DNA sequence: CTAATTTCTAAACCTAACTTTAGGTCAAGG
DNA sequence: CCTTGACCTAAAGTTAGGTTTAGAAATTAG
């Protein structure tokens, strides 16, 4: 059994070991490397070798993705980690705090939008310029290129319901 | 000026009028129709004609998108509206309440994940199976086909940081 | 009536985040 | 040594949510 392959000596982990440890697909790990989320060196045969600390790094990536952070956002967060040495628990705590802040902001945005929606539920309008949602141009999440701007129905023309 | 074109008589709104009223691109409205979010009839020349109530419908779509609801989710919500007659304010209030509930749940999920993260900030682990985030297989949002499952690093092997 | 707008369809293109495929190389067990 | 199984690269495919393009037909303004 190729069990403790990753425990062999100190030669770095092959990509498959990282995949087993994290539950990520090998292709996903290669993709993350291409996106600069992790770095690998190559062995004599040209195969990728990773450090143990990369398991932790990938775990962070996976967690951040649960919160719908984009690859770019995650890369920015990870740039807070030290370059030369392996990150210490303190490093991780630091980056986690940053993460938590970004997260809190995201939740706050969502709650603000929800509260605006509450106003609309009260009046049942959902199409009048009065509705705060029409004047709030933030999106909870900014992926893709959805509608550019928001305008309401003209109030002078009464709808026919 | 093609100003009150939409006020002409009672012949239905052409797609451009709907676009003006909502701020959506004409192409987006066609796309939404193709996805079953709105329905149009055709005039003699084969052009789409919409009802005034569709402005409201599209407005709802735009708002739901602010909360990152997918087209499918929005379609489900809109299915709560009456089929034959135009929706009344009460109909809209009803659907808005449903919307609000879905939204609250989404926020709750996010907060739960955040609280789990807080535990991790405390210990700085971010890779141990103890961490609640590894055992929580829900994603805040379920779009695309990201990582399938989450596993932690083996705790018996001490990392080399 | 004529010219300028709109609208129409179908198909191609776009981004994000990956996966799949194809064809070949490397490494490890027997 | 030979056969798996793991790995490699490059390119194409996938889904969501649209946009862009192209060429043609309908509508509207003057």
mmCIF file of C-alpha atoms in Angstrom, chain A residues 7-126:
data_model
loop_
_atom_site.group_PDB
_atom_site.id
_atom_site.type_symbol
_atom_site.label_atom_id
_atom_site.label_comp_id
_atom_site.label_asym_id
_atom_site.label_seq_id
_atom_site.Cartn_x
_atom_site.Cartn_y
_atom_site.Cartn_z
ATOM 1 C CA UNK A 7 6.312 10.234 5.552
ATOM 2 C CA UNK A 8 9.279 8.825 3.650
ATOM 3 C CA UNK A 9 12.068 11.182 4.518
ATOM 4 C CA UNK A 10 12.439 14.883 3.818
ATOM 5 C CA UNK A 11 12.004 15.055 0.101
ATOM 6 C CA UNK A 12 8.807 17.038 -0.127
ATOM 7 C CA UNK A 13 5.295 15.838 -0.772
ATOM 8 C CA UNK A 14 4.210 14.786 -4.259
ATOM 9 C CA UNK A 15 1.002 16.329 -5.473
ATOM 10 C CA UNK A 16 -1.036 13.210 -4.819
ATOM 11 C CA UNK A 17 -0.148 13.241 -1.140
ATOM 12 C CA UNK A 18 -1.307 16.806 -0.892
ATOM 13 C CA UNK A 19 -4.509 15.820 -2.623
ATOM 14 C CA UNK A 20 -5.113 12.977 -0.161
ATOM 15 C CA UNK A 21 -4.423 15.178 2.798
ATOM 16 C CA UNK A 22 -6.677 18.012 1.713
ATOM 17 C CA UNK A 23 -9.350 16.195 -0.249
ATOM 18 C CA UNK A 24 -8.687 18.456 -3.208
ATOM 19 C CA UNK A 25 -8.418 17.083 -6.703
ATOM 20 C CA UNK A 26 -4.929 16.920 -8.121
ATOM 21 C CA UNK A 27 -6.080 19.101 -10.979
ATOM 22 C CA UNK A 28 -7.330 21.702 -8.526
ATOM 23 C CA UNK A 29 -3.964 21.833 -6.799
ATOM 24 C CA UNK A 30 -2.194 22.325 -10.105
ATOM 25 C CA UNK A 31 -4.657 25.062 -10.879
ATOM 26 C CA UNK A 32 -4.024 26.757 -7.554
ATOM 27 C CA UNK A 33 -0.327 26.619 -8.228
ATOM 28 C CA UNK A 34 -0.904 28.253 -11.590
ATOM 29 C CA UNK A 35 -2.833 30.948 -9.787
ATOM 30 C CA UNK A 36 -0.071 31.559 -7.305
ATOM 31 C CA UNK A 37 -1.852 30.269 -4.222
ATOM 32 C CA UNK A 38 0.897 27.763 -3.507
ATOM 33 C CA UNK A 39 4.391 27.199 -4.825
ATOM 34 C CA UNK A 40 6.182 23.963 -5.583
ATOM 35 C CA UNK A 41 9.687 23.027 -6.530
ATOM 36 C CA UNK A 42 10.495 20.256 -8.976
ATOM 37 C CA UNK A 43 12.395 17.068 -8.311
ATOM 38 C CA UNK A 44 14.927 15.563 -10.713
ATOM 39 C CA UNK A 45 12.205 14.055 -12.859
ATOM 40 C CA UNK A 46 10.301 17.315 -13.141
ATOM 41 C CA UNK A 47 7.560 16.402 -10.694
ATOM 42 C CA UNK A 48 6.159 18.891 -8.227
ATOM 43 C CA UNK A 49 7.180 18.648 -4.602
ATOM 44 C CA UNK A 50 5.425 20.532 -1.838
ATOM 45 C CA UNK A 51 6.122 21.393 1.742
ATOM 46 C CA UNK A 52 4.006 20.145 4.595
ATOM 47 C CA UNK A 53 2.997 23.708 5.339
ATOM 48 C CA UNK A 54 1.184 23.725 2.018
ATOM 49 C CA UNK A 55 -1.445 21.401 3.444
ATOM 50 C CA UNK A 56 -2.285 24.152 5.833
ATOM 51 C CA UNK A 57 -2.201 26.694 3.066
ATOM 52 C CA UNK A 58 -4.595 24.706 0.959
ATOM 53 C CA UNK A 59 -6.830 24.179 3.941
ATOM 54 C CA UNK A 60 -7.026 27.904 4.323
ATOM 55 C CA UNK A 61 -7.894 28.207 0.655
ATOM 56 C CA UNK A 62 -10.705 25.716 1.067
ATOM 57 C CA UNK A 63 -12.109 27.483 4.069
ATOM 58 C CA UNK A 64 -11.979 30.863 2.376
ATOM 59 C CA UNK A 65 -13.795 29.369 -0.561
ATOM 60 C CA UNK A 66 -16.590 28.274 1.693
ATOM 61 C CA UNK A 67 -17.100 31.947 2.251
ATOM 62 C CA UNK A 68 -17.067 32.563 -1.474
ATOM 63 C CA UNK A 69 -13.810 34.399 -1.538
ATOM 64 C CA UNK A 70 -12.358 34.506 -5.017
ATOM 65 C CA UNK A 71 -8.957 33.130 -5.879
ATOM 66 C CA UNK A 72 -7.675 36.674 -6.145
ATOM 67 C CA UNK A 73 -8.952 37.608 -2.716
ATOM 68 C CA UNK A 74 -7.474 34.492 -1.212
ATOM 69 C CA UNK A 75 -4.163 35.179 -2.883
ATOM 70 C CA UNK A 76 -4.181 38.625 -1.336
ATOM 71 C CA UNK A 77 -4.813 37.197 2.082
ATOM 72 C CA UNK A 78 -2.100 34.594 1.676
ATOM 73 C CA UNK A 79 0.350 37.280 0.700
ATOM 74 C CA UNK A 80 0.214 38.244 4.350
ATOM 75 C CA UNK A 81 2.174 35.095 5.162
ATOM 76 C CA UNK A 82 5.982 35.184 5.438
ATOM 77 C CA UNK A 83 7.981 34.427 2.330
ATOM 78 C CA UNK A 84 11.158 32.699 3.398
ATOM 79 C CA UNK A 85 10.232 30.703 6.464
ATOM 80 C CA UNK A 86 7.263 28.453 7.066
ATOM 81 C CA UNK A 87 4.370 30.256 8.714
ATOM 82 C CA UNK A 88 4.003 29.966 12.456
ATOM 83 C CA UNK A 89 0.721 29.633 14.307
ATOM 84 C CA UNK A 90 0.987 33.342 15.031
ATOM 85 C CA UNK A 91 1.198 34.024 11.298
ATOM 86 C CA UNK A 92 -1.939 32.034 10.773
ATOM 87 C CA UNK A 93 -3.721 33.813 13.565
ATOM 88 C CA UNK A 94 -2.819 37.117 12.009
ATOM 89 C CA UNK A 95 -4.108 36.203 8.582
ATOM 90 C CA UNK A 96 -7.202 34.651 10.115
ATOM 91 C CA UNK A 97 -7.984 37.915 11.810
ATOM 92 C CA UNK A 98 -7.787 39.727 8.490
ATOM 93 C CA UNK A 99 -9.976 37.087 7.026
ATOM 94 C CA UNK A 100 -12.469 37.467 9.805
ATOM 95 C CA UNK A 101 -12.643 41.189 9.169
ATOM 96 C CA UNK A 102 -13.346 40.777 5.487
ATOM 97 C CA UNK A 103 -15.954 38.255 6.424
ATOM 98 C CA UNK A 104 -17.631 40.516 8.930
ATOM 99 C CA UNK A 105 -17.865 43.184 6.325
ATOM 100 C CA UNK A 106 -19.449 40.816 3.894
ATOM 101 C CA UNK A 107 -22.036 39.793 6.457
ATOM 102 C CA UNK A 108 -22.708 43.408 7.316
ATOM 103 C CA UNK A 109 -23.337 44.241 3.668
ATOM 104 C CA UNK A 110 -25.761 41.395 3.397
ATOM 105 C CA UNK A 111 -27.579 42.492 6.538
ATOM 106 C CA UNK A 112 -27.800 46.040 5.334
ATOM 107 C CA UNK A 113 -29.344 44.868 2.098
ATOM 108 C CA UNK A 114 -31.729 42.688 4.026
ATOM 109 C CA UNK A 115 -32.830 45.590 6.151
ATOM 110 C CA UNK A 116 -33.489 47.600 3.041
ATOM 111 C CA UNK A 117 -35.529 44.742 1.769
ATOM 112 C CA UNK A 118 -37.572 44.811 4.951
ATOM 113 C CA UNK A 119 -38.675 48.316 4.096
ATOM 114 C CA UNK A 120 -39.822 47.033 0.738
ATOM 115 C CA UNK A 121 -41.727 44.163 2.255
ATOM 116 C CA UNK A 122 -43.627 46.678 4.316
ATOM 117 C CA UNK A 123 -44.748 48.695 1.331
ATOM 118 C CA UNK A 124 -44.844 45.883 -1.172
ATOM 119 C CA UNK A 125 -43.540 48.259 -3.797
ATOM 120 C CA UNK A 126 -40.425 46.549 -5.127
#
